[in-house]
CSV table of C-alpha atoms and ligand atoms in Angstrom, one decimal:
chain,number,residue,atom,x,y,z
K,1,MET,CA,43.9,-20.3,-59.1
K,2,LYS,CA,42.0,-21.9,-61.9
K,3,GLU,CA,39.1,-24.1,-60.9
K,4,VAL,CA,39.7,-27.8,-61.1
K,5,LEU,CA,37.2,-30.6,-61.5
K,6,ASN,CA,36.5,-32.8,-58.5
K,7,SER,CA,34.2,-35.5,-59.9
K,8,ARG,CA,33.6,-37.1,-56.5
K,9,LEU,CA,32.5,-34.0,-54.6
K,10,MET,CA,31.3,-31.3,-57.0
K,11,HIS,CA,27.6,-31.1,-57.8
K,12,PRO,CA,26.7,-32.6,-61.2
K,13,ARG,CA,25.5,-29.3,-62.5
K,14,ASP,CA,28.8,-27.6,-61.6
K,15,GLN,CA,30.8,-30.4,-63.3
K,16,ILE,CA,28.7,-30.2,-66.5
K,17,ALA,CA,28.9,-26.4,-66.8
K,18,MET,CA,32.6,-26.5,-66.2
K,19,ILE,CA,33.4,-29.3,-68.7
K,20,MET,CA,31.2,-27.7,-71.4
K,21,GLY,CA,33.1,-24.4,-70.9
K,22,ARG,CA,36.4,-26.3,-71.2
K,23,ILE,CA,35.5,-28.1,-74.4
K,24,TYR,CA,34.0,-25.0,-75.9
K,25,LYS,CA,37.1,-23.0,-75.2
K,26,ARG,CA,39.3,-25.7,-76.7
K,27,GLY,CA,37.3,-25.6,-79.9
K,28,LEU,CA,35.8,-29.0,-79.4
K,29,THR,CA,32.2,-28.0,-79.7
K,30,THR,CA,30.1,-25.1,-81.1
K,31,THR,CA,27.8,-22.6,-79.5
K,32,SER,CA,24.8,-24.9,-80.1
K,33,GLY,CA,26.4,-28.3,-80.5
K,34,GLY,CA,27.2,-31.0,-78.0
K,35,ASN,CA,25.6,-32.2,-74.7
K,36,ILE,CA,27.0,-33.6,-71.5
K,37,SER,CA,25.2,-35.5,-68.7
K,38,ILE,CA,25.8,-37.2,-65.4
K,39,ILE,CA,23.7,-39.8,-63.7
K,40,ASP,CA,23.7,-39.6,-59.9
K,41,ASP,CA,23.3,-42.3,-57.2
K,42,SER,CA,19.5,-41.8,-57.0
K,43,GLY,CA,19.2,-42.4,-60.8
K,44,ASP,CA,18.5,-38.8,-61.7
K,45,ILE,CA,20.1,-37.6,-64.9
K,46,TRP,CA,21.6,-34.1,-65.0
K,47,ILE,CA,22.0,-32.8,-68.6
K,48,SER,CA,23.0,-29.7,-70.5
K,49,PRO,CA,19.9,-27.8,-71.8
K,50,ALA,CA,18.6,-27.4,-75.4
K,51,GLY,CA,19.1,-24.1,-77.1
K,52,VAL,CA,21.4,-22.4,-74.5
K,53,ASP,CA,24.8,-20.9,-75.5
K,54,LYS,CA,27.5,-23.5,-74.8
K,55,GLY,CA,30.1,-20.8,-74.5
K,56,SER,CA,28.6,-19.4,-71.3
K,57,LEU,CA,26.7,-22.2,-69.7
K,58,HIS,CA,26.0,-21.7,-66.0
K,59,PRO,CA,25.3,-24.4,-63.4
K,60,SER,CA,21.8,-23.0,-63.0
K,61,ASP,CA,21.1,-23.8,-66.7
K,62,ILE,CA,21.6,-27.6,-66.2
K,63,VAL,CA,18.4,-29.6,-66.2
K,64,CYS,CA,17.6,-32.6,-64.0
K,65,VAL,CA,15.5,-35.4,-65.5
K,66,LYS,CA,14.2,-37.3,-62.4
K,67,LYS,CA,14.1,-41.1,-62.4
K,68,ASP,CA,10.3,-40.9,-62.8
K,69,GLY,CA,10.6,-38.7,-65.9
K,70,ASN,CA,9.8,-35.3,-64.2
K,71,ILE,CA,11.9,-32.4,-65.5
K,72,VAL,CA,13.4,-29.9,-63.0
K,73,GLY,CA,15.1,-26.8,-64.3
K,74,ASN,CA,14.9,-23.5,-66.2
K,75,HIS,CA,15.2,-25.1,-69.7
K,76,ARG,CA,14.3,-28.1,-71.8
K,77,PRO,CA,16.8,-31.0,-71.6
K,78,SER,CA,19.1,-31.5,-74.6
K,79,SER,CA,17.3,-33.0,-77.6
K,80,GLU,CA,19.8,-35.9,-77.4
K,81,PHE,CA,18.5,-36.9,-74.0
K,82,PRO,CA,17.1,-40.2,-75.4
K,83,PHE,CA,20.5,-41.6,-76.2
K,84,HIS,CA,22.1,-40.5,-72.9
K,85,LYS,CA,19.2,-42.3,-71.2
K,86,ALA,CA,19.6,-45.4,-73.4
K,87,ILE,CA,23.3,-45.7,-72.5
K,88,TYR,CA,22.7,-45.3,-68.8
K,89,GLU,CA,20.0,-48.0,-68.9
K,90,ILE,CA,22.2,-50.5,-70.7
K,91,ARG,CA,25.5,-49.8,-68.9
K,92,PRO,CA,25.1,-49.1,-65.2
K,93,ASP,CA,28.9,-48.7,-64.8
K,94,ILE,CA,28.7,-45.5,-66.9
K,95,LYS,CA,28.1,-42.4,-64.9
K,96,ALA,CA,29.0,-39.6,-67.2
K,97,ILE,CA,28.6,-39.0,-71.0
K,98,ILE,CA,30.0,-36.4,-73.4
K,99,HIS,CA,28.6,-36.0,-76.9
K,100,ALA,CA,30.0,-33.4,-79.4
K,101,HIS,CA,31.1,-32.8,-82.9
K,102,PRO,CA,34.8,-32.1,-82.5
K,103,PRO,CA,36.3,-31.4,-86.0
K,104,ALA,CA,38.9,-34.2,-86.2
K,105,LEU,CA,36.5,-37.0,-85.1
K,106,VAL,CA,33.8,-35.6,-87.4
K,107,SER,CA,36.4,-35.9,-90.2
K,108,PHE,CA,36.7,-39.6,-89.4
K,109,SER,CA,32.9,-39.9,-89.0
K,110,ILE,CA,32.2,-38.5,-92.5
K,111,VAL,CA,34.7,-40.7,-94.2
K,112,ARG,CA,33.3,-43.5,-92.1
K,113,GLU,CA,36.4,-44.6,-90.4
K,114,ILE,CA,37.5,-45.2,-86.8
K,115,PRO,CA,40.8,-43.6,-85.7
K,116,ASN,CA,43.5,-46.1,-84.8
K,117,THR,CA,44.5,-45.1,-81.3
K,118,ASN,CA,47.7,-47.2,-81.4
K,119,VAL,CA,49.2,-44.1,-82.9
K,120,ILE,CA,50.3,-42.6,-79.5
K,121,SER,CA,51.5,-44.5,-76.4
K,122,GLN,CA,48.6,-44.0,-73.9
K,123,ALA,CA,45.5,-43.5,-76.2
K,124,LYS,CA,44.6,-47.2,-76.6
K,125,HIS,CA,44.5,-47.7,-72.9
K,126,VAL,CA,42.6,-44.4,-72.2
K,127,CYS,CA,40.0,-44.7,-75.0
K,128,GLY,CA,39.6,-48.5,-75.1
K,129,PRO,CA,38.3,-50.1,-78.4
K,130,ILE,CA,36.1,-47.7,-80.4
K,131,GLY,CA,32.6,-48.5,-81.6
K,132,TYR,CA,30.8,-47.3,-84.7
K,133,ALA,CA,27.1,-46.3,-84.8
K,134,GLU,CA,25.4,-45.9,-88.2
K,135,TYR,CA,23.5,-42.8,-89.0
K,136,GLU,CA,20.1,-42.1,-87.6
K,137,LEU,CA,18.0,-38.9,-87.2
K,138,PRO,CA,19.4,-36.8,-84.3
K,139,GLY,CA,17.2,-37.0,-81.2
K,140,SER,CA,15.4,-40.1,-82.4
K,141,VAL,CA,14.8,-43.2,-80.4
K,142,ALA,CA,16.4,-45.1,-83.3
K,143,LEU,CA,19.6,-43.2,-82.8
K,144,GLY,CA,19.5,-44.1,-79.1
K,145,ALA,CA,19.1,-47.8,-79.9
K,146,LYS,CA,22.0,-47.8,-82.4
K,147,ILE,CA,24.3,-46.1,-79.9
K,148,ALA,CA,23.2,-48.2,-76.9
K,149,LYS,CA,23.9,-51.3,-79.0
K,150,GLU,CA,27.5,-50.2,-79.4
K,151,PHE,CA,27.8,-49.6,-75.6
K,152,THR,CA,26.4,-53.0,-75.0
K,153,LYS,CA,29.3,-54.5,-76.8
K,154,GLY,CA,31.5,-52.9,-74.1
K,155,PHE,CA,32.7,-49.9,-76.0
K,156,ASN,CA,33.1,-46.7,-74.0
K,157,ALA,CA,33.7,-44.5,-77.1
K,158,VAL,CA,31.7,-44.5,-80.3
K,159,ILE,CA,32.0,-42.8,-83.6
K,160,MET,CA,28.6,-41.6,-84.8
K,161,GLU,CA,28.4,-41.9,-88.6
K,162,ASN,CA,28.1,-38.4,-90.3
K,163,HIS,CA,27.6,-36.9,-86.9
K,164,GLY,CA,30.3,-36.9,-84.2
K,165,THR,CA,31.2,-38.9,-81.2
K,166,VAL,CA,29.8,-40.1,-77.9
K,167,VAL,CA,32.0,-41.1,-75.0
K,168,GLY,CA,31.2,-42.5,-71.5
K,169,GLY,CA,33.1,-43.2,-68.3
K,170,THR,CA,32.9,-44.0,-64.6
K,171,ASN,CA,32.9,-40.3,-63.8
K,172,MET,CA,33.3,-36.9,-65.5
K,173,LEU,CA,37.2,-36.9,-65.2
K,174,ASP,CA,37.5,-40.2,-66.8
K,175,THR,CA,35.0,-39.3,-69.6
K,176,PHE,CA,36.6,-35.9,-70.4
K,177,GLN,CA,40.0,-37.6,-70.5
K,178,ARG,CA,38.7,-40.2,-73.0
K,179,PHE,CA,36.9,-37.7,-75.1
K,180,GLU,CA,40.0,-35.4,-75.3
K,181,THR,CA,42.4,-38.2,-76.0
K,182,LEU,CA,40.3,-39.7,-78.8
K,183,GLU,CA,40.0,-36.3,-80.5
K,184,PHE,CA,43.7,-35.7,-80.0
K,185,SER,CA,44.6,-39.1,-81.6
K,186,ALA,CA,42.3,-38.2,-84.6
K,187,ARG,CA,44.0,-34.8,-85.0
K,188,THR,CA,47.5,-36.3,-84.8
K,189,LEU,CA,46.5,-38.8,-87.5
K,190,LEU,CA,45.0,-36.1,-89.7
K,191,TYR,CA,48.0,-33.7,-89.4
K,192,GLY,CA,50.4,-36.6,-89.8
K,193,LYS,CA,48.7,-37.6,-93.0
K,194,LEU,CA,49.5,-34.2,-94.4
K,195,LEU,CA,53.2,-35.0,-93.9
K,196,GLY,CA,53.4,-38.7,-94.7
K,197,GLU,CA,52.2,-42.0,-93.4
K,198,PRO,CA,51.7,-42.4,-89.7
K,199,SER,CA,53.2,-45.4,-88.1
K,200,TYR,CA,51.5,-47.3,-85.2
K,201,LEU,CA,52.7,-48.9,-82.1
K,202,ALA,CA,52.4,-52.7,-81.7
K,203,ASP,CA,50.2,-53.8,-78.7
K,204,GLU,CA,53.4,-55.1,-77.0
K,205,GLU,CA,55.0,-51.7,-77.2
K,206,ILE,CA,51.9,-50.2,-75.6
K,207,ASP,CA,51.9,-52.8,-72.9
K,208,ALA,CA,55.6,-52.0,-72.2
K,209,PHE,CA,54.7,-48.3,-71.9
K,210,ARG,CA,52.0,-49.2,-69.3
K,211,LYS,CA,54.3,-51.4,-67.3
K,212,GLN,CA,56.9,-48.8,-66.6
K,213,ILE,CA,57.2,-48.7,-62.9
K,214,PRO,CA,56.1,-45.3,-61.6
K,215,HIS,CA,57.3,-45.6,-57.9
K,216,LEU,CA,60.8,-47.0,-58.3
K,217,LEU,CA,62.1,-44.5,-55.7
K,218,PRO,CA,62.0,-45.3,-52.0
K,219,GLU,CA,59.8,-43.1,-49.8
K,220,MET,CA,61.4,-40.4,-47.7
K,221,GLU,CA,60.9,-40.6,-43.9
K,222,GLU,CA,60.3,-37.0,-43.2
K,223,VAL,CA,59.2,-34.3,-45.6
K,224,SER,CA,59.3,-30.5,-45.3
K,225,TYR,CA,57.8,-27.9,-47.5
K,226,PRO,CA,60.0,-24.7,-47.4
K,227,SER,CA,58.7,-21.6,-49.2
K,228,ASP,CA,60.9,-22.0,-52.2
K,229,GLU,CA,59.6,-25.6,-52.6
K,230,ARG,CA,55.9,-24.4,-52.5
K,231,GLU,CA,56.7,-21.7,-55.0
K,232,LYS,CA,57.8,-24.3,-57.5
K,233,ARG,CA,54.6,-26.4,-56.9
K,234,GLN,CA,52.6,-23.3,-57.8
K,235,GLU,CA,54.8,-22.6,-60.9
K,236,ILE,CA,54.3,-26.2,-62.2
K,237,CYS,CA,50.6,-26.2,-61.8
K,238,GLN,CA,50.3,-22.8,-63.5
K,239,ILE,CA,52.3,-24.0,-66.5
K,240,VAL,CA,50.4,-27.3,-66.8
K,241,HIS,CA,47.1,-25.5,-66.8
K,242,ARG,CA,48.4,-23.0,-69.3
K,243,ALA,CA,49.6,-25.8,-71.5
K,244,CYS,CA,46.2,-27.5,-71.4
K,245,ASN,CA,44.4,-24.3,-72.2
K,246,HIS,CA,46.6,-23.6,-75.1
K,247,GLY,CA,46.4,-27.1,-76.6
K,248,LEU,CA,50.0,-28.0,-75.7
K,249,MET,CA,49.1,-30.8,-73.2
K,250,ILE,CA,46.1,-33.1,-72.8
K,251,SER,CA,44.6,-34.7,-69.6
K,252,SER,CA,46.1,-38.1,-70.2
K,253,TYR,CA,49.8,-37.3,-71.0
K,254,GLY,CA,52.5,-34.9,-69.9
K,255,THR,CA,55.1,-34.4,-67.2
K,256,VAL,CA,56.6,-31.2,-65.9
K,257,SER,CA,59.5,-30.9,-63.5
K,258,VAL,CA,61.6,-28.1,-62.0
K,259,ARG,CA,64.9,-28.4,-60.2
K,260,TRP,CA,64.7,-27.3,-56.6
K,261,ARG,CA,68.0,-27.5,-54.7
K,262,GLY,CA,71.1,-29.4,-56.0
K,263,ASN,CA,69.7,-32.4,-57.8
K,264,ASP,CA,66.4,-32.4,-55.9
K,265,PHE,CA,63.4,-31.5,-57.9
K,266,LEU,CA,59.6,-31.4,-58.0
K,267,ILE,CA,57.6,-33.4,-60.6
K,268,THR,CA,54.0,-34.0,-61.7
K,269,PRO,CA,52.4,-37.3,-60.6
K,270,THR,CA,51.4,-40.2,-62.7
K,271,ASP,CA,47.7,-40.7,-63.6
K,272,VAL,CA,46.4,-37.4,-62.4
K,273,PRO,CA,44.4,-35.6,-65.2
K,274,ARG,CA,46.6,-32.7,-66.2
K,275,TRP,CA,43.8,-30.1,-66.5
K,276,ASP,CA,42.9,-30.8,-62.9
K,277,LEU,CA,46.3,-30.9,-61.3
K,278,GLN,CA,46.6,-29.2,-57.9
K,279,ILE,CA,49.6,-28.2,-55.8
K,280,ASN,CA,49.2,-31.1,-53.4
K,281,ASP,CA,49.5,-33.5,-56.3
K,282,ILE,CA,53.1,-32.4,-57.1
K,283,VAL,CA,55.7,-34.9,-55.9
K,284,GLN,CA,58.9,-33.8,-54.1
K,285,ILE,CA,62.0,-35.8,-55.0
K,286,LYS,CA,64.8,-35.3,-52.5
K,287,ASP,CA,68.1,-37.3,-52.1
K,288,GLY,CA,66.8,-39.9,-54.6
K,289,LYS,CA,63.6,-40.4,-52.5
K,290,ARG,CA,60.0,-39.6,-53.2
K,291,GLU,CA,57.5,-37.8,-51.0
K,292,PRO,CA,55.6,-40.5,-49.1
K,293,GLY,CA,52.3,-41.8,-50.4
K,294,LYS,CA,52.7,-40.2,-53.8
K,295,MET,CA,53.3,-41.7,-57.3
K,296,PRO,CA,55.6,-39.5,-59.3
K,297,SER,CA,55.6,-39.6,-63.2
K,298,ARG,CA,56.7,-42.8,-64.8
K,299,THR,CA,59.5,-40.8,-66.4
K,300,THR,CA,60.9,-39.6,-63.0
K,301,TYR,CA,64.2,-41.5,-63.5
K,302,LEU,CA,64.7,-39.7,-66.8
K,303,HIS,CA,64.3,-36.3,-65.2
K,304,GLN,CA,66.6,-37.4,-62.4
K,305,GLU,CA,69.3,-38.4,-65.0
K,306,ILE,CA,68.9,-35.2,-66.9
K,307,TYR,CA,69.3,-33.0,-63.8
K,308,ALA,CA,72.3,-35.0,-62.6
K,309,ARG,CA,74.1,-34.7,-65.9
K,310,HIS,CA,73.1,-31.2,-67.0
K,311,PRO,CA,73.6,-28.5,-64.4
K,312,GLU,CA,72.4,-25.9,-67.0
K,313,ILE,CA,68.9,-27.5,-67.2
K,314,ASN,CA,66.5,-26.4,-64.5
K,315,SER,CA,63.2,-27.4,-65.9
K,316,ILE,CA,61.8,-30.1,-68.2
K,317,ILE,CA,58.5,-30.5,-70.1
K,318,LEU,CA,57.5,-33.8,-71.7
K,319,THR,CA,54.3,-33.5,-73.6
K,320,GLN,CA,52.1,-34.2,-76.7
K,321,SER,CA,51.0,-31.3,-78.8
K,322,PRO,CA,49.1,-32.0,-82.1
K,323,TYR,CA,51.4,-30.6,-84.7
K,324,LEU,CA,54.6,-31.8,-83.1
K,325,MET,CA,53.0,-35.2,-82.8
K,326,ALA,CA,52.3,-35.2,-86.5
K,327,PHE,CA,56.1,-35.3,-87.0
K,328,ALA,CA,56.6,-37.8,-84.1
K,329,VAL,CA,54.2,-40.3,-85.6
K,330,THR,CA,55.3,-40.1,-89.2
K,331,GLY,CA,59.0,-39.6,-88.7
K,332,ALA,CA,58.9,-36.7,-91.2
K,333,ALA,CA,61.9,-34.5,-90.7
K,334,PHE,CA,61.1,-31.6,-88.4
K,335,ASN,CA,63.2,-28.8,-90.0
K,336,VAL,CA,63.3,-25.9,-87.6
K,337,ARG,CA,65.2,-23.7,-90.1
K,338,THR,CA,62.0,-22.0,-90.9
K,339,ILE,CA,62.4,-18.6,-89.2
K,340,PRO,CA,65.3,-17.3,-87.1
K,341,GLU,CA,63.3,-17.6,-83.8
K,342,SER,CA,62.7,-21.3,-84.3
K,343,TRP,CA,66.3,-22.2,-85.0
K,344,ILE,CA,67.6,-20.0,-82.2
K,345,PHE,CA,65.2,-21.5,-79.7
K,346,LEU,CA,65.4,-25.1,-80.8
K,347,GLN,CA,68.3,-25.8,-83.1
K,348,ASP,CA,68.0,-29.2,-84.6
K,349,VAL,CA,65.4,-31.5,-82.9
K,350,PRO,CA,66.3,-35.2,-83.3
K,351,ALA,CA,63.6,-37.8,-83.5
K,352,LEU,CA,64.4,-40.8,-81.3
K,353,PRO,CA,62.8,-44.3,-81.4
K,354,PHE,CA,60.0,-45.3,-79.1
K,355,GLY,CA,61.2,-47.0,-75.9
K,356,ILE,CA,64.2,-44.8,-75.5
K,357,GLN,CA,62.4,-43.0,-72.8
K,358,PHE,CA,62.1,-46.1,-70.6
K,359,LYS,CA,64.1,-46.7,-67.4
K,360,GLY,CA,67.6,-48.0,-68.0
K,361,ARG,CA,68.1,-46.1,-71.3
K,362,THR,CA,70.6,-43.3,-71.2
K,363,GLU,CA,70.4,-41.9,-74.8
K,364,ILE,CA,68.1,-38.9,-74.0
K,365,PRO,CA,70.3,-37.4,-71.3
K,366,GLU,CA,73.4,-38.0,-73.6
K,367,ILE,CA,71.8,-36.3,-76.6
K,368,LEU,CA,70.5,-33.3,-74.8
K,369,SER,CA,72.9,-30.3,-74.8
K,370,GLN,CA,73.0,-26.5,-75.3
K,371,ASN,CA,72.8,-27.4,-79.0
K,372,ASN,CA,69.9,-29.9,-78.6
K,373,PRO,CA,67.5,-28.6,-75.9
K,374,ALA,CA,64.6,-30.6,-77.3
K,375,VAL,CA,64.1,-34.1,-78.6
K,376,MET,CA,61.2,-36.0,-80.1
K,377,ILE,CA,60.2,-39.5,-79.2
K,378,ARG,CA,58.5,-41.4,-81.9
K,379,ASN,CA,54.7,-42.1,-81.3
K,380,ASP,CA,55.2,-40.7,-77.7
K,381,SER,CA,56.1,-37.2,-77.0
K,382,VAL,CA,58.3,-34.2,-77.3
K,383,LEU,CA,60.8,-33.4,-74.5
K,384,VAL,CA,61.9,-29.8,-74.1
K,385,THR,CA,64.4,-28.5,-71.6
K,386,GLY,CA,65.6,-25.1,-70.4
K,387,ASP,CA,66.6,-22.9,-67.5
K,388,LYS,CA,63.5,-21.2,-66.1
K,389,LEU,CA,60.2,-23.1,-66.5
K,390,LEU,CA,58.6,-20.2,-68.5
K,391,GLN,CA,61.5,-20.3,-70.9
K,392,THR,CA,61.1,-24.0,-71.4
K,393,PHE,CA,57.4,-23.5,-72.0
K,394,ASP,CA,58.1,-20.7,-74.5
K,395,ARG,CA,60.5,-23.1,-76.3
K,396,LEU,CA,57.6,-25.7,-76.5
K,397,GLU,CA,55.3,-23.0,-77.9
K,398,VAL,CA,57.9,-22.1,-80.5
K,399,ALA,CA,58.3,-25.7,-81.4
K,400,GLU,CA,54.6,-26.3,-81.8
K,401,PHE,CA,54.2,-23.1,-83.9
K,402,SER,CA,57.0,-24.2,-86.1
K,403,ALA,CA,55.5,-27.6,-86.6
K,404,LYS,CA,52.1,-26.0,-87.3
K,405,SER,CA,53.6,-23.7,-90.0
K,406,LEU,CA,55.4,-26.7,-91.6
K,407,VAL,CA,52.2,-28.8,-91.6
K,408,MET,CA,50.1,-25.9,-93.0
K,409,CYS,CA,52.6,-24.9,-95.7
K,410,ALA,CA,52.5,-28.4,-97.3
K,411,PRO,CA,49.6,-27.6,-99.7
K,412,ILE,CA,51.1,-24.3,-100.9
K,413,GLY,CA,54.6,-25.3,-101.6
K,414,LYS,CA,57.9,-26.8,-100.5
K,415,MET,CA,59.5,-25.2,-97.5
K,416,VAL,CA,62.7,-23.3,-98.3
K,417,PRO,CA,64.9,-23.4,-95.2
K,418,ILE,CA,67.3,-20.6,-94.2
K,419,SER,CA,70.7,-21.4,-95.5
K,420,ASN,CA,73.8,-22.8,-93.6
K,421,GLU,CA,75.4,-19.3,-93.9
K,422,GLN,CA,72.3,-17.7,-92.4
K,423,VAL,CA,72.3,-20.3,-89.6
K,424,GLU,CA,76.0,-19.6,-88.9
K,425,GLU,CA,75.2,-15.9,-88.7
K,426,LEU,CA,72.4,-16.6,-86.2
K,427,ARG,CA,74.8,-18.8,-84.2
K,428,SER,CA,77.5,-16.1,-84.0
K,429,VAL,CA,75.1,-13.3,-83.1
K,430,PHE,CA,72.6,-15.1,-80.8
K,431,LEU,CA,74.3,-18.2,-79.4
K,432,ARG,CA,77.9,-17.0,-78.6
K,433,GLY,CA,80.0,-19.7,-77.0
T,1,ZN,ZN1,25.1,-34.1,-82.0
């Protein structure tokens, strides 16, 4: 199984190498750009080296700058060490820092704007308010001072003018999640702007999202883990990791569930970073009760309702992917009549208002059907259903690809959908009954 990050027990050098590899693979840094550090309990700072390939960084490449200034390691520390040090000095609560030049945040930094994180439900809470540091020479003490000043104001994420971003957190998990969510918000805004004007959630709507109660179900007294149950845990973890690796899910948002027996199911927990999900994090829901000591997703009731009402649905993915979210935040019509595959897999995908996913609302289970296997929730997510989990995942991929084609075609011309006649022909050949 894929290695997951344990920020409490893994050595700083292992954490830094792992997260650098992850952000490189996701296209969030270049071979030479970006640097990551951790300060440990003794005050030593572990940091990525200067001039080493970020695509294949090994734990042994990580440099330690001791509290007394001595350097231990096989390389020189990153040239941006001064601003990492300045942040740790001024903010003792910050224990990990990521700096990079991810393309969407650089877009904001070169037009000298801060992305508005109210664009998606969880981003404001995950990122906090965003600071802005004016341009200074890379590696200079002056740059360190400008950035540290922003962190003094309480910001944990800062846009660096004509440069990139720097993000801090209480540990590496927290920091990576903030970094990834901020870049995701920026991408959603940029792609959304190609389609129309993004709309933003009011602070009260974001608070309502946070206040959804995750543990509404009573705990079960006894719990057993038959082999078919364990198999589904594994299946969920693999799909979540695959979704993260392919840009179809981010650390801070996403729920996956699979029907187990009858209306019992397994579901991902709340507030566990998705990249680092493990089989013991998955929550069993049986006879309307939850596995003791675990916090299932805030949307558990929604999954429960869907399984109860739709015997044909055996798996559900609720997630944010950048091109689909461009539609979800602008309300632009997501016309899947692009190519036969898209229409066959998705048919028409309705966009529903924010808040409709909260407990007590029944619209989503009512709208879902054989003809509506997927729905979009404004400024929140896309929800995709299906039989086998891999089929549902495939449907999500097709949806994201279709959204991407629609966003990308905007500058070259107006999309010409396949005709009603062609749709009817597809229906009669591929969707009999
Ligand atoms: Zn830089």
